[in-house]
Short mmCIF file of C-alpha atoms in Angstrom, two decimals:
data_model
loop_
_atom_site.label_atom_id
_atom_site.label_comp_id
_atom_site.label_asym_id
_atom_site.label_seq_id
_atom_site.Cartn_x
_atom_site.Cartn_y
_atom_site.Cartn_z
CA UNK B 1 -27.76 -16.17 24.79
CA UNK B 2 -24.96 -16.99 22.21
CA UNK B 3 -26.48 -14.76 20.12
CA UNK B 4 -26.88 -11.68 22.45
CA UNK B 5 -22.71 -12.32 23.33
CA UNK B 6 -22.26 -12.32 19.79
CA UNK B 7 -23.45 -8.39 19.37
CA UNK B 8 -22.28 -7.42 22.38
CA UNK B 9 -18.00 -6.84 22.44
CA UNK B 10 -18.17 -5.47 26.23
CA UNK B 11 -19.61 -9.30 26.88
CA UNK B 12 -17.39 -11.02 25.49
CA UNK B 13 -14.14 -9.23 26.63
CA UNK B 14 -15.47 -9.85 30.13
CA UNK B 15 -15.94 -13.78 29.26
CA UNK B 16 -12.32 -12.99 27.78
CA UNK B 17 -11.35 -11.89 31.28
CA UNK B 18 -13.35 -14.52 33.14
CA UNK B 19 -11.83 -17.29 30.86
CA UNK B 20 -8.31 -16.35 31.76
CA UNK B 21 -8.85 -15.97 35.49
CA UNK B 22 -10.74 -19.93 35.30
CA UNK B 23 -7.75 -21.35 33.61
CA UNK B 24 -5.42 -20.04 36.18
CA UNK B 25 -7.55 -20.58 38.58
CA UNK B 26 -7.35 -24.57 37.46
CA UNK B 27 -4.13 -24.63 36.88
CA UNK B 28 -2.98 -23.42 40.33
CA UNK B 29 -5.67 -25.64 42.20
CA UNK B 30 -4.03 -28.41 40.45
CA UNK B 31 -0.42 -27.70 40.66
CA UNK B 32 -1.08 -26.64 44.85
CA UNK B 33 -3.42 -30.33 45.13
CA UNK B 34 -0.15 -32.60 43.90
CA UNK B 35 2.43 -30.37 45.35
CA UNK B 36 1.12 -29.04 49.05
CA UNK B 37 1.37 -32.73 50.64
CA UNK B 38 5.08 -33.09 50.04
CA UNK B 39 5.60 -29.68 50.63
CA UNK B 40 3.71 -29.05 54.12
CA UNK B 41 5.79 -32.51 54.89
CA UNK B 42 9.02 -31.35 54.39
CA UNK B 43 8.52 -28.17 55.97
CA UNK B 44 7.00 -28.98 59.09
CA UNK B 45 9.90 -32.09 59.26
CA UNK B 46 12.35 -29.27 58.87
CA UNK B 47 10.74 -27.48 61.60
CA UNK B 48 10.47 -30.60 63.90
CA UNK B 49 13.80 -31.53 63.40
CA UNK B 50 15.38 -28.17 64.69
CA UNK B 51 12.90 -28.56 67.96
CA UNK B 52 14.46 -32.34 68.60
CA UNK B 53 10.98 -33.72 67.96
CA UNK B 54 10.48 -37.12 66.18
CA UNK B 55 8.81 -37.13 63.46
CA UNK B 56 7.22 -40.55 61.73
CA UNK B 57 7.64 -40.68 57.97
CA UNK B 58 3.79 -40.51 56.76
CA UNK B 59 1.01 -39.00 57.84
CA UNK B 60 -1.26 -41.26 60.14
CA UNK B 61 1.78 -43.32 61.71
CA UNK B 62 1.55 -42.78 65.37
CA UNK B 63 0.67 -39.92 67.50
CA UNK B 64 3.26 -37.64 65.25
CA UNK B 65 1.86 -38.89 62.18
CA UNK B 66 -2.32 -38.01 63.15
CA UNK B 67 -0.98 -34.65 64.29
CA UNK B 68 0.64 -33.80 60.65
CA UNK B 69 -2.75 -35.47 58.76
CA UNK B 70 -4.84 -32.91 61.06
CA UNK B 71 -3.01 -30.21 60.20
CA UNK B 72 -2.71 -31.06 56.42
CA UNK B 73 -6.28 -31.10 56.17
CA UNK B 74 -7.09 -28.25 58.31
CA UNK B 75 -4.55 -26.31 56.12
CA UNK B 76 -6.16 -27.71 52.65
CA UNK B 77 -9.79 -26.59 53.78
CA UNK B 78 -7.95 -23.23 54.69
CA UNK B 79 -6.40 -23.02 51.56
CA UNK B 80 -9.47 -24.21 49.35
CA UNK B 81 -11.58 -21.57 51.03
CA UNK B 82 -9.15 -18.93 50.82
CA UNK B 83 -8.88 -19.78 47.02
CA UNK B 84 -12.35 -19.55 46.46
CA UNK B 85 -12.18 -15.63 48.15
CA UNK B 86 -9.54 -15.03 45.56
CA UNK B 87 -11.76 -16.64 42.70
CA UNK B 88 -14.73 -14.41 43.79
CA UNK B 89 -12.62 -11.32 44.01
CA UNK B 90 -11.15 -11.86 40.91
CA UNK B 91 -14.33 -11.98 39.09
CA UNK B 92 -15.17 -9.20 40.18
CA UNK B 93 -12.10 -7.19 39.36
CA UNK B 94 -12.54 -8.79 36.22
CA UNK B 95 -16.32 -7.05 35.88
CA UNK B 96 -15.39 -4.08 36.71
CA UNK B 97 -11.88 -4.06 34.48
CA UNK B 98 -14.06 -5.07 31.83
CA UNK B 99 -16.57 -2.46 31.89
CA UNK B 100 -14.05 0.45 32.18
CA UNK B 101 -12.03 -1.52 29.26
CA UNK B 102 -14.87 -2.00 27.12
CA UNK B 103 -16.01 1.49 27.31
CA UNK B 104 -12.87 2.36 26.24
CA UNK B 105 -13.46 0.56 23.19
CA UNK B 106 -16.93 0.68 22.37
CA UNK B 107 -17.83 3.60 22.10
CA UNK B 108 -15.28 4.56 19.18
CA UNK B 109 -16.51 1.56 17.68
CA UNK B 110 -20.42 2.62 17.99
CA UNK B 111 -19.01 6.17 17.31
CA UNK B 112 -17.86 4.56 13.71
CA UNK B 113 -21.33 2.21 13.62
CA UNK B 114 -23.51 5.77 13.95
CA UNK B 115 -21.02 7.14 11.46
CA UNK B 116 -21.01 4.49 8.86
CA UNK B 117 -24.96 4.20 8.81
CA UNK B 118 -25.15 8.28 8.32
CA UNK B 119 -22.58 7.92 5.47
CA UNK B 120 -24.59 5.12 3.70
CA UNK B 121 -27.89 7.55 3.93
CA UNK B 122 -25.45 10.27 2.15
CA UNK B 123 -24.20 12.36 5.29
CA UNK B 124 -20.38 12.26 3.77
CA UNK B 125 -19.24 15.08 5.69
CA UNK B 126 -19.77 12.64 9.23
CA UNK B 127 -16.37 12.46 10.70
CA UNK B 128 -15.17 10.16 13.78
CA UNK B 129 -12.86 11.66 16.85
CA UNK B 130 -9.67 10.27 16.70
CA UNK B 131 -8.61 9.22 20.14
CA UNK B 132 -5.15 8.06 20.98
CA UNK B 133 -2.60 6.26 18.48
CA UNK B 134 -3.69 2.51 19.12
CA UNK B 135 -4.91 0.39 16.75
CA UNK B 136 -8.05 1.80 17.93
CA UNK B 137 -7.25 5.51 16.82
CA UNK B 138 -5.42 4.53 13.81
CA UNK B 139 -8.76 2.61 12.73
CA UNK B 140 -10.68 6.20 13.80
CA UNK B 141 -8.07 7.78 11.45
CA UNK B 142 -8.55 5.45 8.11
CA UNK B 143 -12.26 5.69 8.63
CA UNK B 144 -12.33 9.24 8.32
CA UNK B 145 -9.91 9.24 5.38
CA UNK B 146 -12.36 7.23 3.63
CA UNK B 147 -14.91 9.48 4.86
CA UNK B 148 -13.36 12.10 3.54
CA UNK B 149 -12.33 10.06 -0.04
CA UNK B 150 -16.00 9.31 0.04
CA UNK B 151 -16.91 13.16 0.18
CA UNK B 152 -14.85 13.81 -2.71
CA UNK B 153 -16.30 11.39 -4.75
CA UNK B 154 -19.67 12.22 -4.28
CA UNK B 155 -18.84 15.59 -5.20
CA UNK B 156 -17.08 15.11 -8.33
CA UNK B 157 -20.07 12.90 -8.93
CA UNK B 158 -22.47 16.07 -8.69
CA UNK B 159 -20.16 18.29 -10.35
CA UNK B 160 -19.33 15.77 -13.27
CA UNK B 161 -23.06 15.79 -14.05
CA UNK B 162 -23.61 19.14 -13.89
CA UNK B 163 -20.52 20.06 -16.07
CA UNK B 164 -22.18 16.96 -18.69
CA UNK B 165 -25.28 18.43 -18.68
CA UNK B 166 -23.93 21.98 -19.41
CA UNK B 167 -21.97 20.17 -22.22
CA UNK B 168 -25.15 18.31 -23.97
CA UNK B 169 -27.28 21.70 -23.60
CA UNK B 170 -24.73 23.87 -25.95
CA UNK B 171 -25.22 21.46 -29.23
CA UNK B 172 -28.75 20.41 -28.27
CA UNK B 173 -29.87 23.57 -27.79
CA UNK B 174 -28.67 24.90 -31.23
CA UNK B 175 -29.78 21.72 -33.10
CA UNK B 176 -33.65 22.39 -31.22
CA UNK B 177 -33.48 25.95 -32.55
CA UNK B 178 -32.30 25.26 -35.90
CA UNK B 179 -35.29 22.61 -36.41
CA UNK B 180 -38.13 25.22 -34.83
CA UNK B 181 -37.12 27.32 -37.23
CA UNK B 182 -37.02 25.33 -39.86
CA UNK B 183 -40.54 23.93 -38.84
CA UNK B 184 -42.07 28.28 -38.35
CA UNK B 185 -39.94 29.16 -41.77
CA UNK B 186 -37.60 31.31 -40.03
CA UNK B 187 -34.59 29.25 -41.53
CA UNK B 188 -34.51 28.39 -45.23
CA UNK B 189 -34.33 24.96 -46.13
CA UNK B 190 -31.00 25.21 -47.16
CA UNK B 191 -27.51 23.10 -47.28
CA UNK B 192 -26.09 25.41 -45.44
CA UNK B 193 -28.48 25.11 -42.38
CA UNK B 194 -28.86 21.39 -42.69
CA UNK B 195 -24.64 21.55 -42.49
CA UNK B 196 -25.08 23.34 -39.55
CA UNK B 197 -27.15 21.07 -37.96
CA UNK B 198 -25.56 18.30 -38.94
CA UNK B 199 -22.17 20.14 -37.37
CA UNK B 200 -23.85 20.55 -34.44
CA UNK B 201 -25.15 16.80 -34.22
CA UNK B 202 -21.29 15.56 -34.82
CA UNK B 203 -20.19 17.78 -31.70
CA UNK B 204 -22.83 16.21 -29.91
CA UNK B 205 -21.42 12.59 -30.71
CA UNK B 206 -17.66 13.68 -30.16
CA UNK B 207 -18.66 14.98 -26.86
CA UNK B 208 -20.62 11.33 -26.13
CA UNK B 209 -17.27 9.66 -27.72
CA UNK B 210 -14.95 11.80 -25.36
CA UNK B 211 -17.23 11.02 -22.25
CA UNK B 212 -16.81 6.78 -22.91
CA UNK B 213 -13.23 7.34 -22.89
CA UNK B 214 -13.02 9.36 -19.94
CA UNK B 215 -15.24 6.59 -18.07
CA UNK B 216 -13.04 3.71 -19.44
CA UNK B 217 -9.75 5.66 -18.63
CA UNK B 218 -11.18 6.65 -14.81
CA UNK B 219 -12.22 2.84 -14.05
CA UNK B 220 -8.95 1.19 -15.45
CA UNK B 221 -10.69 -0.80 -17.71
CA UNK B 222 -8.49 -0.26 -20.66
CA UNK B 223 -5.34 -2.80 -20.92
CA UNK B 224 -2.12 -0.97 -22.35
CA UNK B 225 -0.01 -3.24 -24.72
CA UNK B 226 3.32 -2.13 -23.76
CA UNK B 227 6.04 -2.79 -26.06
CA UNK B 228 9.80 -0.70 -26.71
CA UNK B 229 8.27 2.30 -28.96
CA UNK B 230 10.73 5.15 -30.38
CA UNK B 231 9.45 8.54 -29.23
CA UNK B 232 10.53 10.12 -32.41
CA UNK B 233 7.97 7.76 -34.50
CA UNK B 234 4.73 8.35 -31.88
CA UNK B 235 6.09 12.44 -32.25
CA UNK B 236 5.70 12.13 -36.02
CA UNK B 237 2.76 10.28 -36.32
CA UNK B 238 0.69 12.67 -34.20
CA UNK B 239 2.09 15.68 -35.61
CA UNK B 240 1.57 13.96 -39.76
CA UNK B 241 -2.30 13.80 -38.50
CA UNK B 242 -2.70 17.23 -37.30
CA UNK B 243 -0.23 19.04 -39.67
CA UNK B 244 -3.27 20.20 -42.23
CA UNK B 245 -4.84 21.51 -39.36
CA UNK B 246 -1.46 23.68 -38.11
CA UNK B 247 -1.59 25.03 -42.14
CA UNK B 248 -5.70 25.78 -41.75
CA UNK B 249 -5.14 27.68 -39.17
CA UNK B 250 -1.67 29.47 -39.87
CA UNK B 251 0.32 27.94 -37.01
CA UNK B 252 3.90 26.69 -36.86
CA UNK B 253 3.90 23.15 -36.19
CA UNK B 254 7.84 21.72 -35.69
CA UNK B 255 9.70 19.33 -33.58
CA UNK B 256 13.22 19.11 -32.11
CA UNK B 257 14.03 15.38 -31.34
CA UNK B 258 17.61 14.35 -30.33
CA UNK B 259 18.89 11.08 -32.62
CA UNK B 260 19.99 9.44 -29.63
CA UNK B 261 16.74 9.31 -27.65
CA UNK B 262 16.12 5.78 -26.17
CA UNK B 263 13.12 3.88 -26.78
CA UNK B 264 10.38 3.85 -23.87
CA UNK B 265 8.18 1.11 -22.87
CA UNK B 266 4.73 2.47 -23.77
CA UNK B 267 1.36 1.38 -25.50
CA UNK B 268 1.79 2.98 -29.32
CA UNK B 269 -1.98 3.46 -29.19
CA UNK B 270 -2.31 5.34 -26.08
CA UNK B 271 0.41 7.81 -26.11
CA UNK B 272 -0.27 8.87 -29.59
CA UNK B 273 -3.53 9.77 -28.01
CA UNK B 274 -1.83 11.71 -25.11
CA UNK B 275 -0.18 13.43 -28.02
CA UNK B 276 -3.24 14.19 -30.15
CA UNK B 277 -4.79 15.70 -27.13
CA UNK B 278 -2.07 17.91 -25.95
CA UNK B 279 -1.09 19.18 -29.46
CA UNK B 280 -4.40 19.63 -30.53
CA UNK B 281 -5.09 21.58 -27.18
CA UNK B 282 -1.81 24.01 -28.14
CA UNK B 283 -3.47 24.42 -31.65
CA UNK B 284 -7.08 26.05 -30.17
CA UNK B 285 -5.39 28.10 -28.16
CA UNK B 286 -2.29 29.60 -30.24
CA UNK B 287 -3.76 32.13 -32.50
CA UNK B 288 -2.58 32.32 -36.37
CA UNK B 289 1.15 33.29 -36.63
CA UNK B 290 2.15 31.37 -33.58
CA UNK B 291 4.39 28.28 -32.91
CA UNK B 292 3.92 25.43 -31.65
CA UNK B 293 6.85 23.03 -30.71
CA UNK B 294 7.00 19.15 -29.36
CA UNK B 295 10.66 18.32 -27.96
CA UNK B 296 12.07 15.27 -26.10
CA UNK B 297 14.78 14.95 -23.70
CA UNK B 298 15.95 12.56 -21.17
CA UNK B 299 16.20 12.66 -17.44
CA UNK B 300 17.63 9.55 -15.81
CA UNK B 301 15.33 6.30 -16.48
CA UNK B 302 12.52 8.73 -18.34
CA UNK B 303 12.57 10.35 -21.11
CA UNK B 304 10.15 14.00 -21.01
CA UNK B 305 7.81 15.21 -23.76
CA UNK B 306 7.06 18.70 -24.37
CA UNK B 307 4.35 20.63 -25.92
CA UNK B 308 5.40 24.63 -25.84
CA UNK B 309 3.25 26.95 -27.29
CA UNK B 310 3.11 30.60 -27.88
CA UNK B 311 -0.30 30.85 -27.28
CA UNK B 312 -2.97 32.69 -25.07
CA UNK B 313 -0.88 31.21 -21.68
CA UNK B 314 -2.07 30.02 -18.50
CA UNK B 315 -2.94 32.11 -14.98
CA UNK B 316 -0.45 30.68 -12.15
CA UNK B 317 -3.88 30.11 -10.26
CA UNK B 318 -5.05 27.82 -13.40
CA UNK B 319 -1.97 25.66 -13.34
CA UNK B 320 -3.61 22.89 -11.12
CA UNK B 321 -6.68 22.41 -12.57
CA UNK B 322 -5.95 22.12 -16.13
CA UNK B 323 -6.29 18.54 -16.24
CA UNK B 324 -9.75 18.87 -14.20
CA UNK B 325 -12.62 17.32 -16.50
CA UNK B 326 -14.42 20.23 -18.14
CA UNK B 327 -11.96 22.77 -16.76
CA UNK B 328 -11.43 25.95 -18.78
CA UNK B 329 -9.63 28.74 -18.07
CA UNK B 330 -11.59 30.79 -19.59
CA UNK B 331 -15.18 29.39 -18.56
CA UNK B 332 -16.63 32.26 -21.18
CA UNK B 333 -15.09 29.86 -24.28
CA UNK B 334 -17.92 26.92 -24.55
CA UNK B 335 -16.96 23.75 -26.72
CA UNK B 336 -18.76 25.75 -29.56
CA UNK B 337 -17.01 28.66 -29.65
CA UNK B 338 -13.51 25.89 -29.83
CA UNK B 339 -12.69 25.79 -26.52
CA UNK B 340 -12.97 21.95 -27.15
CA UNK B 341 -14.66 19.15 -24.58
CA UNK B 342 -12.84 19.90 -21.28
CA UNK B 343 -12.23 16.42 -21.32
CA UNK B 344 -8.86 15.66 -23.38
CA UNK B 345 -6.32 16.65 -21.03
CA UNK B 346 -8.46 15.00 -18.26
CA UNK B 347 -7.91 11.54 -20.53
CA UNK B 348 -3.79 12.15 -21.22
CA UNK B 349 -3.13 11.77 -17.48
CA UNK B 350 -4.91 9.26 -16.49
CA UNK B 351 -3.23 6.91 -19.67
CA UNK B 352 0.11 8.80 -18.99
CA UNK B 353 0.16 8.21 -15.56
CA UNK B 354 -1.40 4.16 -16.67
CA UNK B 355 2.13 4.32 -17.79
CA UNK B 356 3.49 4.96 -14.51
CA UNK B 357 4.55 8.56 -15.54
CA UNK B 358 3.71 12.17 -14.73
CA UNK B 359 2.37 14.68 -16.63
CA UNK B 360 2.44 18.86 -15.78
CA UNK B 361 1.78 22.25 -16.93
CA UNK B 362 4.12 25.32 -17.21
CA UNK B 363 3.48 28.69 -17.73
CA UNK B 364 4.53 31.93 -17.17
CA UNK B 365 1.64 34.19 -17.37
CA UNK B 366 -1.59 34.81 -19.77
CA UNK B 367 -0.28 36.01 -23.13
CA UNK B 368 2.78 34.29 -23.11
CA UNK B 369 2.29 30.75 -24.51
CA UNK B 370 2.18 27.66 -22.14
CA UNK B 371 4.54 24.29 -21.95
CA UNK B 372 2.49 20.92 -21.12
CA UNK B 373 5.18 18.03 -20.15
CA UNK B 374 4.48 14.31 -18.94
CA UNK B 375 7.48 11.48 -19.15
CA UNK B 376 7.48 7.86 -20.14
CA UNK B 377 9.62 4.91 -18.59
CA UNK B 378 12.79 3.84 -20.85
#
């Protein structure tokens, strides 16, 4: 029995009800037994009094007196009986409230059971009716946003997997047909060929390298030792690593930092990745002859970092997806042909905005260069 009221909510807000209507029921059979003696007294002395007829002062004293006890106790059984009408009928108002009141609210909550138990089997796209703004609808309204949370997860899941198994096939691919053709003869067994495959092998491990991070950085289980860093030293650091690479390749690298630039409160580490990633990203796609150029200003309590390039630009329908994982805008450019791991720019804003700021992408068209842009606290 206990357990049976335990499963079932329409039960137990009609024990709810019935609890309620007991205690009151109590309470006003008690209050009515110690107060309807002196009260019936007083009245009926009152009424006596205004008819000129004596009246003795308890009941059971005299004629007077045996008149008042009969009609005290005929007016007590009246009373009792009357109450126990009342009890009856309340019980069953309460019943029926109960049912009505418990439909009410059981069957969004067994709409949300039957929901939750398709979700768990995978249905994400199951969805609740929201019904009313009670506590009741609000609850209909959060379960669907995590229904809907849940969705998107499972498809970034699907797609992430896809996208890394399109990534391993490029360099696996090339490193299985360099080695069958080495094995028919096809190949010589040259340096040159073993450098290839040995090029394509150290793509392959970058990519595995660049997929760790980008699980580490999307979990939050990297801890960011934040200390007062001048943005002019993390600019120069990242652009004395990747200035050999600007000269390779015949592109401009400067900077234009103001003297007076506060320090920010960011992990040294970290940001010099965010600028590694975004600098290196300017370099693939600026073609030889072209500029790129890493600024700083400040804007109220942040101070904003710039990459501008004059490179191949980005379409105003790419602008929000940049920072996807694996997103290109040009899905024709694989990771071999330079169009690196898809995965950099994915890995800057999740540590840039670990550092509680933003990061964004400007541009004003294909062919004409793009601006990337994310801020640090002072």
């Amino acid at each position: 029995m206990i357990a049976y009221v335990r499963r079932h909510l329409g039960v137990k807000l009609f024990l709810s009800y019935l609890v309620v209507i007991l205690v009151g029921v109590v309470v006003l059979a008690s209050t009515t037994q110690f107060a309807l003696p002196g009260v019936l007294n007083r009245h009926l002395g009152h009424m006596y009094g205004m008819m000129g007829i004596g009246m003795m002062a308890g009941p059971g004293s005299g004629q007077g007196g045996g008149q008042v006890q009969e009609l005290y106790t005929t007016f007590q059984a009246s009373f009792n009986e009357a109450l126990a009408w009342a009890v009856l009928a309340a019980v069953a108002f309460a019943l029926v409230v109960s049912v009505l009141f418990s439909r009410g609210v059981n069957a969004p909550v067994c709409a949300m059971m039957s929901a939750s138990q398709r979700i768990a089997e995978g249905h994400y796209h199951e969805r609740v009716q929201v019904r009313g703004a009670d506590e009741l609808g609000q609850l209909a309204g959060r379960f669907n946003t995590m229904a809907g949370k849940l969705e998107q997860i499972e498809t970034m899941r699907r797609q992430l997997i896809g996208d890394v198994t399109h990534e391993l096939r490029t360099p696996l691919t090339a490193i299985k047909g360099s080695m069958e053709g080495l094995m028919d003869g096809v190949l010589p067994a040259t340096d040159e060929t073993f450098g290839q495959i040995y090029q394509e092998a150290d793509r392959l491990s970058l990519l595995v390298d660049d997929l760790q991070e980008l699980s580490r950085v999307e979990a939050d289980t990297f801890k960011l030792d934040l200390r007062p860093v001048a943005v002019a030293d993390l600019v120069n650091a990242a652009l004395a690593r990747l200035e050999r690479q600007f000269e390779e390749k015949g592109v401009v690298l400067t900077s234009s930092l103001p003297p007076d630039l506060p320090l920010v409160q960011a992990d040294e580490d970290r940001v010099g990745q965010v600028l590694l990633n975004l600098i290196g990203n300017a370099l693939q796609y600026t073609p030889a002859k072209g500029e790129v150029r890493v600024s700083a200003t400040r804007h109220g309590d942040e101070v904003e970092v710039s990459v501008t390039d004059t490179g191949l630009g980005i379409p105003a329908e790419h602008l929000p997806h940049i920072f996807d994982r694996f997103y290109r805008v040009d899905r024709s450019r694989s990771r071999r042909a330079g169009g690196g791991s898809g995965i950099g720019l994915t890995i800057a804003k999740h540590l840039v905005e670990a550092h509680g700021g933003r990061i964004w992408a400007e541009s004003e068209g294909e062919g004409k260069g793009s601006k990337l842009m994310f801020t640090l606290k002072i």
